[in-house]
CSV table of C-alpha atoms in Angstrom, one decimal:
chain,number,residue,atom,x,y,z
A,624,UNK,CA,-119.7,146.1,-19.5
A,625,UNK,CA,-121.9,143.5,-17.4
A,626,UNK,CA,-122.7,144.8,-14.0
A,627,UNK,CA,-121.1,148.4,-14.7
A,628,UNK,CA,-123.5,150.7,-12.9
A,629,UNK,CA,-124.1,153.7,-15.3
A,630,UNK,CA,-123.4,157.3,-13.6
A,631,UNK,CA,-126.8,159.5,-13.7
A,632,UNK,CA,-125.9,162.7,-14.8
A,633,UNK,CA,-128.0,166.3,-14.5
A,634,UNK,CA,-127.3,169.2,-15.9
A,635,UNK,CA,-128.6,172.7,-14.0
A,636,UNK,CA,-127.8,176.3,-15.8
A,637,UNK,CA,-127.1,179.0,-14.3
A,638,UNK,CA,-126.6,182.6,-15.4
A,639,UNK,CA,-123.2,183.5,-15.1
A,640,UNK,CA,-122.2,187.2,-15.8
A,641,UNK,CA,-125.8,188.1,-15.6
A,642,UNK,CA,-125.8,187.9,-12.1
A,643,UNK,CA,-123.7,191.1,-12.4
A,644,UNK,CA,-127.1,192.8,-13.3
A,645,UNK,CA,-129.5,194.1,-11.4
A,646,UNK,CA,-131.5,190.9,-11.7
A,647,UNK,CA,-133.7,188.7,-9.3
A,648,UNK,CA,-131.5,185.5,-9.5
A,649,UNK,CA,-131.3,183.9,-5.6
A,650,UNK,CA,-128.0,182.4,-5.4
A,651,UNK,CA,-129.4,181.2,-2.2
A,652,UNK,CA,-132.0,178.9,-4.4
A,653,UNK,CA,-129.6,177.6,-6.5
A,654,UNK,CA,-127.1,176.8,-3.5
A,655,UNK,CA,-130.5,175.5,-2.4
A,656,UNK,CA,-131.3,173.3,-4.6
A,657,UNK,CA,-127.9,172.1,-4.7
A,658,UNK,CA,-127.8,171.1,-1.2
A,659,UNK,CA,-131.2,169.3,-1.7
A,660,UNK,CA,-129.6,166.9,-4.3
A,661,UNK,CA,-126.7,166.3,-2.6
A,662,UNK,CA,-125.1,165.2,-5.7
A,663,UNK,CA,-122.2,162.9,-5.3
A,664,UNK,CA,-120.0,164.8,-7.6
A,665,UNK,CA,-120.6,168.4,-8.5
A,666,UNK,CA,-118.8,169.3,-11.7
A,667,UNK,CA,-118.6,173.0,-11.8
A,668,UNK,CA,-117.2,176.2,-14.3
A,669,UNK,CA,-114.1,176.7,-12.9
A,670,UNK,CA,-110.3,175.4,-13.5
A,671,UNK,CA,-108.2,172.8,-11.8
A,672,UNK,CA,-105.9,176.1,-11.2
A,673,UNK,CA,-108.4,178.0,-9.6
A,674,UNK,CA,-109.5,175.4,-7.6
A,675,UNK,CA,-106.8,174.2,-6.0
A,676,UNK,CA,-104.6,177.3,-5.2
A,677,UNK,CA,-108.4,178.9,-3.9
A,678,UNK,CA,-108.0,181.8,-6.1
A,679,UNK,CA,-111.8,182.8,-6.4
A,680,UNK,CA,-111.5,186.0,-7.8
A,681,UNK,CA,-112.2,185.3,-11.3
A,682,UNK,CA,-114.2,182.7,-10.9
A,683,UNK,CA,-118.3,183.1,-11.8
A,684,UNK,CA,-120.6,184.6,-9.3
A,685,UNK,CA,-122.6,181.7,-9.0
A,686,UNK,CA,-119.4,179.4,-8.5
A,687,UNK,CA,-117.7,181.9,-5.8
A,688,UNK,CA,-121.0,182.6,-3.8
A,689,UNK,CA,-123.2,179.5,-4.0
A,690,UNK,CA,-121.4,176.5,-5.3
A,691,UNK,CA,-118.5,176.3,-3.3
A,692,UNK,CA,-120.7,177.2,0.1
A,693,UNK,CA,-122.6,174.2,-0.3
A,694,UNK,CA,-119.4,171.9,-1.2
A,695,UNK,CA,-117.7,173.7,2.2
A,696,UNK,CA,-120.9,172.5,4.2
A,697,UNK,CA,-122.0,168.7,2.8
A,698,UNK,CA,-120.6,166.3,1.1
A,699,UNK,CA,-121.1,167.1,-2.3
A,700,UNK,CA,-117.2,167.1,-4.1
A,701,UNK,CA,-117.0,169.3,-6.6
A,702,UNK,CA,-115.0,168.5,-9.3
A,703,UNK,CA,-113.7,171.5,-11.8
A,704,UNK,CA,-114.1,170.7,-15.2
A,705,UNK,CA,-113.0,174.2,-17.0
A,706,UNK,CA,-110.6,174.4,-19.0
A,707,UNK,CA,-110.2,177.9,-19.2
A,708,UNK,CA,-111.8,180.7,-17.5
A,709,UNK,CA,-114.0,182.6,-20.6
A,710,UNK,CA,-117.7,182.4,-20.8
A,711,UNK,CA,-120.2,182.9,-23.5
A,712,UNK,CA,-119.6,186.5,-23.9
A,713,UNK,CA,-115.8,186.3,-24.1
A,714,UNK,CA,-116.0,184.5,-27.6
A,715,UNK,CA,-119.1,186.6,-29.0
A,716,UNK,CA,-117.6,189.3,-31.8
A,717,UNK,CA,-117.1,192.9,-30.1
A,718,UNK,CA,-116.0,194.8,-33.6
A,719,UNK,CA,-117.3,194.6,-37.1
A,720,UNK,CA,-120.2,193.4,-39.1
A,721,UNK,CA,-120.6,190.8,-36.9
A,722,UNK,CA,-121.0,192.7,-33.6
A,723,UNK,CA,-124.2,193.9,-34.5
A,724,UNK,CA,-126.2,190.7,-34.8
A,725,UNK,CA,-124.4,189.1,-32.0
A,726,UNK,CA,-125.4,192.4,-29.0
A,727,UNK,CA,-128.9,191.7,-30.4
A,728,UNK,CA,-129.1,188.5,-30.0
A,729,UNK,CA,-127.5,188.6,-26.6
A,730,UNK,CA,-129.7,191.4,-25.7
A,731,UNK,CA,-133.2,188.5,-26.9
A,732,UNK,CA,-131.1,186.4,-24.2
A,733,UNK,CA,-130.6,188.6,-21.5
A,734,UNK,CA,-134.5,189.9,-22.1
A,735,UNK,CA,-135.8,186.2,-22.0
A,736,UNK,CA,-133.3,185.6,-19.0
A,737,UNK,CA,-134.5,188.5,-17.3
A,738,UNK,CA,-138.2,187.0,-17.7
A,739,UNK,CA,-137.1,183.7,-16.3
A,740,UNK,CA,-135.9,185.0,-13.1
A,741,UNK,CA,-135.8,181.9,-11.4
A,742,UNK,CA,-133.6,178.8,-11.2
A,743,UNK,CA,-136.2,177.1,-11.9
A,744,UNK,CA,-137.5,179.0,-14.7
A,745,UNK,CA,-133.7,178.9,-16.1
A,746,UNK,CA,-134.0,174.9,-16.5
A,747,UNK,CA,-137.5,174.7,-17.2
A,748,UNK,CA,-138.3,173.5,-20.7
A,749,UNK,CA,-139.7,176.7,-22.1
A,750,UNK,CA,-136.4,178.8,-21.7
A,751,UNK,CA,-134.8,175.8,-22.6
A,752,UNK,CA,-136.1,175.6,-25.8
A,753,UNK,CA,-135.7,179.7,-26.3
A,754,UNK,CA,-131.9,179.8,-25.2
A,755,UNK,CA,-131.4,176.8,-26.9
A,756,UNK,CA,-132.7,178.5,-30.3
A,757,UNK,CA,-131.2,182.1,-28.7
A,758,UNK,CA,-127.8,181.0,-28.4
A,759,UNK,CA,-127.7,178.6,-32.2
A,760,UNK,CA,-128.5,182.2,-33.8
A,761,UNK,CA,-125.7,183.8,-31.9
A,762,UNK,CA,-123.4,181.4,-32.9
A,763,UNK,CA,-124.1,181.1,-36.1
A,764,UNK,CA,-123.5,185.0,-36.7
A,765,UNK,CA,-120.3,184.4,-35.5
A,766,UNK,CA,-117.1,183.8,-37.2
A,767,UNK,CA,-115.4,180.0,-37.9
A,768,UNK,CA,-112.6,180.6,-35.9
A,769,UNK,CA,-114.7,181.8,-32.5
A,770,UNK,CA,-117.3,178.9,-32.8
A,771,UNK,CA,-114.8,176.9,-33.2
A,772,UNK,CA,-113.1,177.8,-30.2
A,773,UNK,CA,-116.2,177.8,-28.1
A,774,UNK,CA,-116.8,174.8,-29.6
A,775,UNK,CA,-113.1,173.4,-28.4
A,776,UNK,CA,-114.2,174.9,-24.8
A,777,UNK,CA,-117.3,173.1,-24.3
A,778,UNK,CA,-115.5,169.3,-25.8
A,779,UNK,CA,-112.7,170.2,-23.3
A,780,UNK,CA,-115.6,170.3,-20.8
A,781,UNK,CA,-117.0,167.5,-21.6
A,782,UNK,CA,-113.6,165.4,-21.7
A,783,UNK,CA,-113.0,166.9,-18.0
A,784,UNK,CA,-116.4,165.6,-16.9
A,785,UNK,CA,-116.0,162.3,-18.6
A,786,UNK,CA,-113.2,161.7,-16.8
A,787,UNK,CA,-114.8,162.0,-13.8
A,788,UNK,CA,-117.0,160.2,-14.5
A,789,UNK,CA,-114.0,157.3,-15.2
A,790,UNK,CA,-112.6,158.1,-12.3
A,791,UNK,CA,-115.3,157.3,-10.1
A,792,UNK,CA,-118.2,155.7,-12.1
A,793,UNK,CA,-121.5,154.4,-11.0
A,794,UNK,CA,-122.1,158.2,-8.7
A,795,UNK,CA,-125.4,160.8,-8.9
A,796,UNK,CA,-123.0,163.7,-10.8
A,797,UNK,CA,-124.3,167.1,-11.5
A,798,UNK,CA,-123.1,169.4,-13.8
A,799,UNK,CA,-123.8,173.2,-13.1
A,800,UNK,CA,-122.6,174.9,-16.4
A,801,UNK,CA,-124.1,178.8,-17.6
A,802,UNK,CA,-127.4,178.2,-19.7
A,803,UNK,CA,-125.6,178.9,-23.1
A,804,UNK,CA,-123.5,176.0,-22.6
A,805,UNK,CA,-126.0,173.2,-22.0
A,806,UNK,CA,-127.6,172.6,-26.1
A,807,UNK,CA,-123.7,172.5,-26.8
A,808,UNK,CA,-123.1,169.5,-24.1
A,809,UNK,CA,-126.1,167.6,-24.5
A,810,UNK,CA,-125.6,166.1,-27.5
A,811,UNK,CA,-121.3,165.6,-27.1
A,812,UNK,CA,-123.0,164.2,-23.7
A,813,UNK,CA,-125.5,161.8,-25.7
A,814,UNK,CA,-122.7,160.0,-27.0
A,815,UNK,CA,-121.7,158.3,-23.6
A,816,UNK,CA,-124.3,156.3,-23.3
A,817,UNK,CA,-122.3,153.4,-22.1
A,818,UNK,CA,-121.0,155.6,-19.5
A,819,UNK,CA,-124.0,157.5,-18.4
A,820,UNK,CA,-127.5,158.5,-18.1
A,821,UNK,CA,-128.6,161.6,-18.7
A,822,UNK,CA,-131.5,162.4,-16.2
A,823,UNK,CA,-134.1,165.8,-15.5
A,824,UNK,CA,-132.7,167.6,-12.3
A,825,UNK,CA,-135.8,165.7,-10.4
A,826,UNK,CA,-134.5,162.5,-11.6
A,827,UNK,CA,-130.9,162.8,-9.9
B,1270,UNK,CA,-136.7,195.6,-17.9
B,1271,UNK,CA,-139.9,194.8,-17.3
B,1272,UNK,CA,-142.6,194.5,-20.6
B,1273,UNK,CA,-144.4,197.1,-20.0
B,1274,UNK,CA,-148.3,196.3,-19.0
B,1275,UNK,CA,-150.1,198.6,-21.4
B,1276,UNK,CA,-150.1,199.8,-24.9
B,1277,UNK,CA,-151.4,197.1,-28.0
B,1278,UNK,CA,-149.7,195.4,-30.8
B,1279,UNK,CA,-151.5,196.7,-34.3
B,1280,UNK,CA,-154.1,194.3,-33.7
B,1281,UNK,CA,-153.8,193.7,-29.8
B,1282,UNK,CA,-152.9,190.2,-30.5
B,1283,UNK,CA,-149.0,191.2,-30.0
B,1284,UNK,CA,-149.8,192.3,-26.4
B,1285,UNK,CA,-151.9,188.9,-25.8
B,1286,UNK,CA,-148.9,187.0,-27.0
B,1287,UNK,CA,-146.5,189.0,-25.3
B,1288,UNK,CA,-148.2,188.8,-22.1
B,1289,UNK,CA,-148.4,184.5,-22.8
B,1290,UNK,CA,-144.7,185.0,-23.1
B,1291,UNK,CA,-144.0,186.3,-20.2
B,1292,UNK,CA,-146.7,183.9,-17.9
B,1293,UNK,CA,-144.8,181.3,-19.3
B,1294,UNK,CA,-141.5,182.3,-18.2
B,1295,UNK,CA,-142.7,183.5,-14.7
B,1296,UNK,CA,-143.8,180.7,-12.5
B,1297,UNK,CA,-145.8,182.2,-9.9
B,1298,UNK,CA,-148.6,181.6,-7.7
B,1299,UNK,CA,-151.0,182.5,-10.9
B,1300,UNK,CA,-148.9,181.3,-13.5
B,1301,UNK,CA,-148.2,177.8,-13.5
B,1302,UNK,CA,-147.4,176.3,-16.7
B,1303,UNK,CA,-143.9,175.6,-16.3
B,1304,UNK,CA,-145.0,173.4,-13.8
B,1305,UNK,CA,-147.5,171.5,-15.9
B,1306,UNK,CA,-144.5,171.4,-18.5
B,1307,UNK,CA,-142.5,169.6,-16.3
B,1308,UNK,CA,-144.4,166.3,-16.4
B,1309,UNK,CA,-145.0,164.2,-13.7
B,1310,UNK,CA,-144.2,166.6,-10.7
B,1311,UNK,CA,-145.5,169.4,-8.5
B,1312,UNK,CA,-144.1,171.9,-7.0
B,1313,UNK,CA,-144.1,175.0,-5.4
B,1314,UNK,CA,-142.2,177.7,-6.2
B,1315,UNK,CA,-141.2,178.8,-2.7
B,1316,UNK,CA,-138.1,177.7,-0.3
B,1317,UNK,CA,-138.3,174.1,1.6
B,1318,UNK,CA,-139.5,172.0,-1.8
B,1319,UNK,CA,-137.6,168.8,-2.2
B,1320,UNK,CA,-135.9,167.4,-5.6
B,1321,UNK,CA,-133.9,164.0,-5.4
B,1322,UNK,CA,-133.7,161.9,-2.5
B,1323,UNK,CA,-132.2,163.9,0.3
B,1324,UNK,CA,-134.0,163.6,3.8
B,1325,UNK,CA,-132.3,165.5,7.0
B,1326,UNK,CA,-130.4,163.3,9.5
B,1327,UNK,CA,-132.0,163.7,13.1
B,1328,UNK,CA,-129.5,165.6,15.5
B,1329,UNK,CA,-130.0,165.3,18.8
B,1330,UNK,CA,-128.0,167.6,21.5
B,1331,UNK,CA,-126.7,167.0,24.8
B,1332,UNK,CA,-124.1,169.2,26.6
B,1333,UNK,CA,-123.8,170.2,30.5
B,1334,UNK,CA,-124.9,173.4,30.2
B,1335,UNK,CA,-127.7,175.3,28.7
B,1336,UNK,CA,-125.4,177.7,26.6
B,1337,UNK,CA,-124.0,175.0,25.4
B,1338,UNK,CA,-126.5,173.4,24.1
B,1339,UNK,CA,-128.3,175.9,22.5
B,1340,UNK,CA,-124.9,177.0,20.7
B,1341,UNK,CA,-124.8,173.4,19.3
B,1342,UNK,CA,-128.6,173.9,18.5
B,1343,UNK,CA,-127.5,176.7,16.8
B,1344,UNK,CA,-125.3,175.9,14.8
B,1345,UNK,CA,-126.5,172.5,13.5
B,1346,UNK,CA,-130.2,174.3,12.4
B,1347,UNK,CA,-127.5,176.6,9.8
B,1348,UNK,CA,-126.2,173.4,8.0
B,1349,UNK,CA,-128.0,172.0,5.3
B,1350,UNK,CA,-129.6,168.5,5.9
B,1351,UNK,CA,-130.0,168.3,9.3
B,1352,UNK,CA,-133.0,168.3,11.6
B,1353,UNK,CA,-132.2,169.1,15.7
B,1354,UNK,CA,-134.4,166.8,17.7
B,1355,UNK,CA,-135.1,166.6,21.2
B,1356,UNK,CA,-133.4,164.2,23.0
B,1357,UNK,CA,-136.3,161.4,23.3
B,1358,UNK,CA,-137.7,162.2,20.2
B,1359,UNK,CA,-139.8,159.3,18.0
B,1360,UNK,CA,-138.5,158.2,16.0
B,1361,UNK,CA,-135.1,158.2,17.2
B,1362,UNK,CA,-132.1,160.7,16.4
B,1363,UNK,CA,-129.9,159.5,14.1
B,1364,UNK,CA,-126.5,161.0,15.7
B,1365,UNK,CA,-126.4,162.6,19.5
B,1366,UNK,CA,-124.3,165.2,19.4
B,1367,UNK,CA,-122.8,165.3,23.1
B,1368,UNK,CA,-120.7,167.9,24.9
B,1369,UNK,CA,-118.9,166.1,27.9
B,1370,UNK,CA,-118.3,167.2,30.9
B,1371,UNK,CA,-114.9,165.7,31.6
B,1372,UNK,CA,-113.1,162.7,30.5
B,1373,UNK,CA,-115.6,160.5,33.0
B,1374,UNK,CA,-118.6,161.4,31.8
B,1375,UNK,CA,-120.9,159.1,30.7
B,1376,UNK,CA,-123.4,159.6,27.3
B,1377,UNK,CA,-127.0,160.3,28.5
B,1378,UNK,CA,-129.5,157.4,27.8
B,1379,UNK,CA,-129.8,157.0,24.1
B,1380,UNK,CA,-131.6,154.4,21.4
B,1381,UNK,CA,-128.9,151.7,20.4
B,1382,UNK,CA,-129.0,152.6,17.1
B,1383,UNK,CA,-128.0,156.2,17.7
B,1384,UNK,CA,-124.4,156.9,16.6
B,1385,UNK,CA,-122.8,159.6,19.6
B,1386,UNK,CA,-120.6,162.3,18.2
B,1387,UNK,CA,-118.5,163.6,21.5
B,1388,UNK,CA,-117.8,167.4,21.1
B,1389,UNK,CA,-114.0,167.7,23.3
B,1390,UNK,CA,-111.2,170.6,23.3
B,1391,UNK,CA,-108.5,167.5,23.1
B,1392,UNK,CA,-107.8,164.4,23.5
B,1393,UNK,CA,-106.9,165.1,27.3
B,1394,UNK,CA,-110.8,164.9,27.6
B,1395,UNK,CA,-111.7,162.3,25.9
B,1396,UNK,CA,-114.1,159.8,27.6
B,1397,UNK,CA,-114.1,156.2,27.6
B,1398,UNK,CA,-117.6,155.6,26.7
B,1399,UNK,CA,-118.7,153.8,23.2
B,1400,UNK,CA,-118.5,156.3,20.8
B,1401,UNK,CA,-119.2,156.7,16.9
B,1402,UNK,CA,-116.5,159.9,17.0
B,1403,UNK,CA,-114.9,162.5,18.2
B,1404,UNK,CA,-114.8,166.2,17.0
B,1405,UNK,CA,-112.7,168.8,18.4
B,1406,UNK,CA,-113.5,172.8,19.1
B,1407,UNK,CA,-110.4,173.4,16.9
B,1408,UNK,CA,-112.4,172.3,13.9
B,1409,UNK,CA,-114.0,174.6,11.4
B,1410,UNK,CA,-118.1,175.0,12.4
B,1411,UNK,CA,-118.9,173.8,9.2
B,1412,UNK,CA,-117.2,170.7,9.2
B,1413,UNK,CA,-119.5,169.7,12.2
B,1414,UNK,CA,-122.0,168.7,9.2
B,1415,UNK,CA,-119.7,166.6,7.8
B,1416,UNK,CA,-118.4,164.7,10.7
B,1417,UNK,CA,-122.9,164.4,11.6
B,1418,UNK,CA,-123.1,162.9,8.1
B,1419,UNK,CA,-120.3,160.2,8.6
B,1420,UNK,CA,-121.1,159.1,11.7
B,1421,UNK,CA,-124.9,158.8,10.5
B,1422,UNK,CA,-123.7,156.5,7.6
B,1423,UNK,CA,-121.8,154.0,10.5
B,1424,UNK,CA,-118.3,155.4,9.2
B,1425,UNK,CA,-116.3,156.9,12.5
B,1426,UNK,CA,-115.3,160.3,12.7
B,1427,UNK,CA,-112.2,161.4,14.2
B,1428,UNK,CA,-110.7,165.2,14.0
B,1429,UNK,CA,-107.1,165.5,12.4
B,1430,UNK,CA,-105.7,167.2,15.2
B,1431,UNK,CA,-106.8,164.1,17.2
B,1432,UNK,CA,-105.6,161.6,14.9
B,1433,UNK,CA,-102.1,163.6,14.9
B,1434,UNK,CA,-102.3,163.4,18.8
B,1435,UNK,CA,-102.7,159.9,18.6
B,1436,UNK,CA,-100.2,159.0,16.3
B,1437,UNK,CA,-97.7,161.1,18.0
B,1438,UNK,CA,-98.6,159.1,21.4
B,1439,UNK,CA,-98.1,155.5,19.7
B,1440,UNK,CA,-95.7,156.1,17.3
B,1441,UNK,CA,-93.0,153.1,17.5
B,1442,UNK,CA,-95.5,150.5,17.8
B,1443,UNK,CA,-94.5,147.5,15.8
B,1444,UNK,CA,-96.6,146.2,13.5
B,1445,UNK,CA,-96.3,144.2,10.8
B,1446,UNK,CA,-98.4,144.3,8.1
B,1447,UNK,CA,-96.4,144.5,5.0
B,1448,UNK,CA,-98.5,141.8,3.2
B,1449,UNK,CA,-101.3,143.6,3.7
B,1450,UNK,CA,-99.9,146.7,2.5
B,1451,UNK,CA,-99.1,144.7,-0.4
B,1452,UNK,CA,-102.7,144.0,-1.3
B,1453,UNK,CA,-103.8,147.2,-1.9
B,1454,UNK,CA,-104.7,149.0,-4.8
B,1455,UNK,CA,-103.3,151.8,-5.9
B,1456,UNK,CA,-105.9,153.8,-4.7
B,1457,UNK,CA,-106.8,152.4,-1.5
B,1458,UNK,CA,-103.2,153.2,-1.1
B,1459,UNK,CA,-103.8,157.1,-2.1
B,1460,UNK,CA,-106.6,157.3,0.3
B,1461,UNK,CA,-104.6,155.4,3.1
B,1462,UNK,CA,-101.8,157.5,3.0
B,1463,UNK,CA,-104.0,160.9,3.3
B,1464,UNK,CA,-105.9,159.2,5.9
B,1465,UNK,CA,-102.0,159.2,7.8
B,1466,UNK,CA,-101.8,162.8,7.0
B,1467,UNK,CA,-104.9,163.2,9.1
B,1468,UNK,CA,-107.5,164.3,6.8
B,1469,UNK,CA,-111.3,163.7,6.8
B,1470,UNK,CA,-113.1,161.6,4.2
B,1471,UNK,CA,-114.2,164.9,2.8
B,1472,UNK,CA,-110.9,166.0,2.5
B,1473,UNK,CA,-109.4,163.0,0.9
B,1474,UNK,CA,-112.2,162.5,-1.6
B,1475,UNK,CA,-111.9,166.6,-2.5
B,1476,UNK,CA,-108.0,166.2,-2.9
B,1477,UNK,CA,-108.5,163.0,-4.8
B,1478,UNK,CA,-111.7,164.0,-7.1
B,1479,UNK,CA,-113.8,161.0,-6.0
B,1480,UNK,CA,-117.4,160.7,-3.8
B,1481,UNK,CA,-117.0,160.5,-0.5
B,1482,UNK,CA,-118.8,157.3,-0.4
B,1483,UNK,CA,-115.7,155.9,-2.5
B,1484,UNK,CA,-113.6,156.8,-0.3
B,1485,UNK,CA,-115.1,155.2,2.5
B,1486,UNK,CA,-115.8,152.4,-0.2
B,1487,UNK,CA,-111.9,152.2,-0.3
B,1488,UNK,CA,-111.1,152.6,3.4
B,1489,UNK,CA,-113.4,149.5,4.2
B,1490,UNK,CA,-111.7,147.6,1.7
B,1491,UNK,CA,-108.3,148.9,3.0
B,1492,UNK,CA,-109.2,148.1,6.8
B,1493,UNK,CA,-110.1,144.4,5.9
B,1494,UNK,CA,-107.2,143.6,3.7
B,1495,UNK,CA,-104.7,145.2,6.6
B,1496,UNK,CA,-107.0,143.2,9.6
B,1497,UNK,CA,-107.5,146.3,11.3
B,1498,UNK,CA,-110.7,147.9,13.5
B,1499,UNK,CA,-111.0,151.6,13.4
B,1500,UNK,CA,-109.8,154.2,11.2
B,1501,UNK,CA,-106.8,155.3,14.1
B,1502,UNK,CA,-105.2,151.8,13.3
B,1503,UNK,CA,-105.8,152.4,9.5
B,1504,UNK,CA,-103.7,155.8,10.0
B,1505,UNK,CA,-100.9,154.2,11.7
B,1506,UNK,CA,-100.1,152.0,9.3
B,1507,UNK,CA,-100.4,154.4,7.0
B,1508,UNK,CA,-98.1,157.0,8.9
B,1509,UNK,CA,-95.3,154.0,8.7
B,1510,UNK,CA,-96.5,153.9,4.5
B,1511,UNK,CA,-95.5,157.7,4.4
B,1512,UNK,CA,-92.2,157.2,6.8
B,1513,UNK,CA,-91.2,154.8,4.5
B,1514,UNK,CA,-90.8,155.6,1.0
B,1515,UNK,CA,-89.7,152.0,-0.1
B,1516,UNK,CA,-93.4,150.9,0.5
């Protein structure tokens, strides 16, 4: 459309149930960083539900205790784009044949996440490129009914932050989404070219 | 679990690529090459480093009493994006922050292009002087950032529990601004009638899902098409949208 102004979009991963662990992951950096961008429109991993009746409890770590802070103190909106609460590890197979391969996997990811202990690290291009290759090998152990779920999860995401996008187009968005999500919503992403811009974090 | 420092691979290769692994992964003060990775840009791995475009608005404080003002110091050097100055400061502070004494109190000398936030209990002791908002003690601590970052941008600032005061005081004024009301879109009439409800620009945009700077993008647009000033006007007229459901 002449003259439409095209939304730059970012994309930062964070580590969702991992900050659980016993791992050196500063919340404070990522709320950090955060702040520094001062998106216009945070889209984060967490429902409409949850959002607007405050009920925190089940939301991530990195939502709950960094996220929403910096939205509370600047201007940065944030915008929930979930539509449902489960994360990676809720759709992985817990029983059978195909349990095996998918704890070993997860257990490459949480070793290689555990190694990249730093937001930075977490959206740098070399643990890109191994979660990115992590995660495809996890999925593909599982069965067609759970990727196609996750699959449904992370389209429903994308829908959510498209209409955002709609809704108020031409803004500096950021999307904070757990690291297994992001070589899922790239390319569903990629298709929106009209609509957006895909930019590095630096670039926001 | 850390990889563990000693002990070779059948050929001590293992432990050379293991050990690349894991520099690669670490960005530290030795190991760098995530940084060289990301092309283009340099940066340190420690707190204060900058991404994007965000510089810190220059606060300058004035209150009558030295508790005072360091308690505002205080408090703005724990919000993000914001740098406490001292009064004559160069270059200039962006917003003064100013405590009154009482209603006739007067703003100390200030650069013209300063915007002056007045800090009151209520409207009772509000002064007369040319101001850029008003924020009451009532208000959360953190919403002191917010109301610095609107007045900084030229927007006013004016605390719901003031704006409710001041509706209460002139409500029954006639006005008549129907056309007006008319031209509005749909959603410069969603913003205007939480703006009557006495919410912030943060708190419209949150409830609304839009950037703040849309909002303020729609209140502008609102203001001129209704011919009024200042965003009390703006909430009148949008107190009679919400007391009449016919509009």
């Amino acid at each position: 459309m002449a003259g439409r102004q095209l939304t730059r979009l970012a994309l930062i991963g964070t580590m969702s149930d991992l900050h659980l662990a016993p791992v050196a992951y500063d919340l404070d950096r990522l709320g950090t960083i955060v702040a520094q961008l001062a998106p216009d429109l945070l889209c984060a991993e967490i429902t409409r539900t949850m959002w607007e009746s405050r009920q925190l409890d089940a939301t991530s770590v990195e939502v709950r205790e960094a996220l929403i802070p910096v939205v509370a103190a600047t201007d940065v909106v944030l915008v929930p784009v979930a539509p449902s609460p489960e994360s990676f590890d809720d759709f992985a197979p817990r029983h059978g044949l195909r349990a095996w391969p998918a704890r070993t996997f997860d257990r490459i990811l949480r070793w290689g996440q555990r190694q990249a202990n730093t937001v930075e690290a977490i959206n740098g291009p070399l643990f890109s490129v191994f979660c990115h290759s992590v995660c495809g090998l996890n999925e593909w152990s599982w069965s067609a009914d759970q990727r196609a779920a996750w699959n449904e999860q992370n389209e429903a995401i994308v829908a959510n932050v498209i209409e955002a996008i709609r809704r108020d187009p031409g803004r500096r968005v950021l999307l904070a989404v757990q690291c297994q999500r992001i070589h899922k919503l790239l390319p569903s992403l990629r298709r929106y070219d009209e609509l957006l811009e895909l930019v590095p974090l630096e670039r926001l | 679990m850390p990889i563990p420092a000693t002990g070779a691979g059948r050929n001590g290769a293992g432990l050379q690529g293991r050990d690349a692994l894991r520099k690669a992964f670490r960005p530290g003060r030795r190991h760098r090459s995530w940084q060289r990775c990301t092309k283009g840009h340099r940066r340190q791995a420690a707190g204060g480093e900058r991404y994007g475009q965000a510089r810190p608005i220059r606060v300058a404080v004035a209150a009558p009493t030295l508790l005072e003002q360091a308690a505002l110091e205080a408090l703005l050097a724990t919000l993000p994006g914001l740098e406490v100055v001292v009064g004559q400061a160069s270059p200039a502070a962006h917003v003064l922050l100013w405590r009154p004494a009482d209603a006739q109190d007067s703003p100390p000398a200030h650069d013209d292009l300063t915007a002056v936030l007045a800090v009151i209990d209520d409207i009772t002791v509000a002064p007369k002087a040319n101001l850029a908002g008003l924020f009451t003690s009532d208000e959360r601590p953190e919403a002191l950032g917010l109301a610095v970052r609107q007045v900084a941008r030229g927007q006013e600032y004016l605390s719901p529990s003031l704006a409710l005061a001041l509706l209460q005081q002139q409500a029954g004024s006639p006005r008549s601004e129907e056309a007006g009301l008319e031209m509005l879109t749909g959603r410069e009439r969603d913003v205007l009638v939480l703006l009557g409800q006495g919410l912030s620009n943060k708190e419209i945009a949150t409830r609304l899902y839009l950037s703040v700077r849309t909002v303020e993008g729609h209140l502008s647009n609102a203001y001129a098409k209704l011919d009024v000033a200042s965003r009390t006007e703006a909430a009148l007229l949008a107190a009679r949208l919400l007391q009449d459901p016919s509009e």
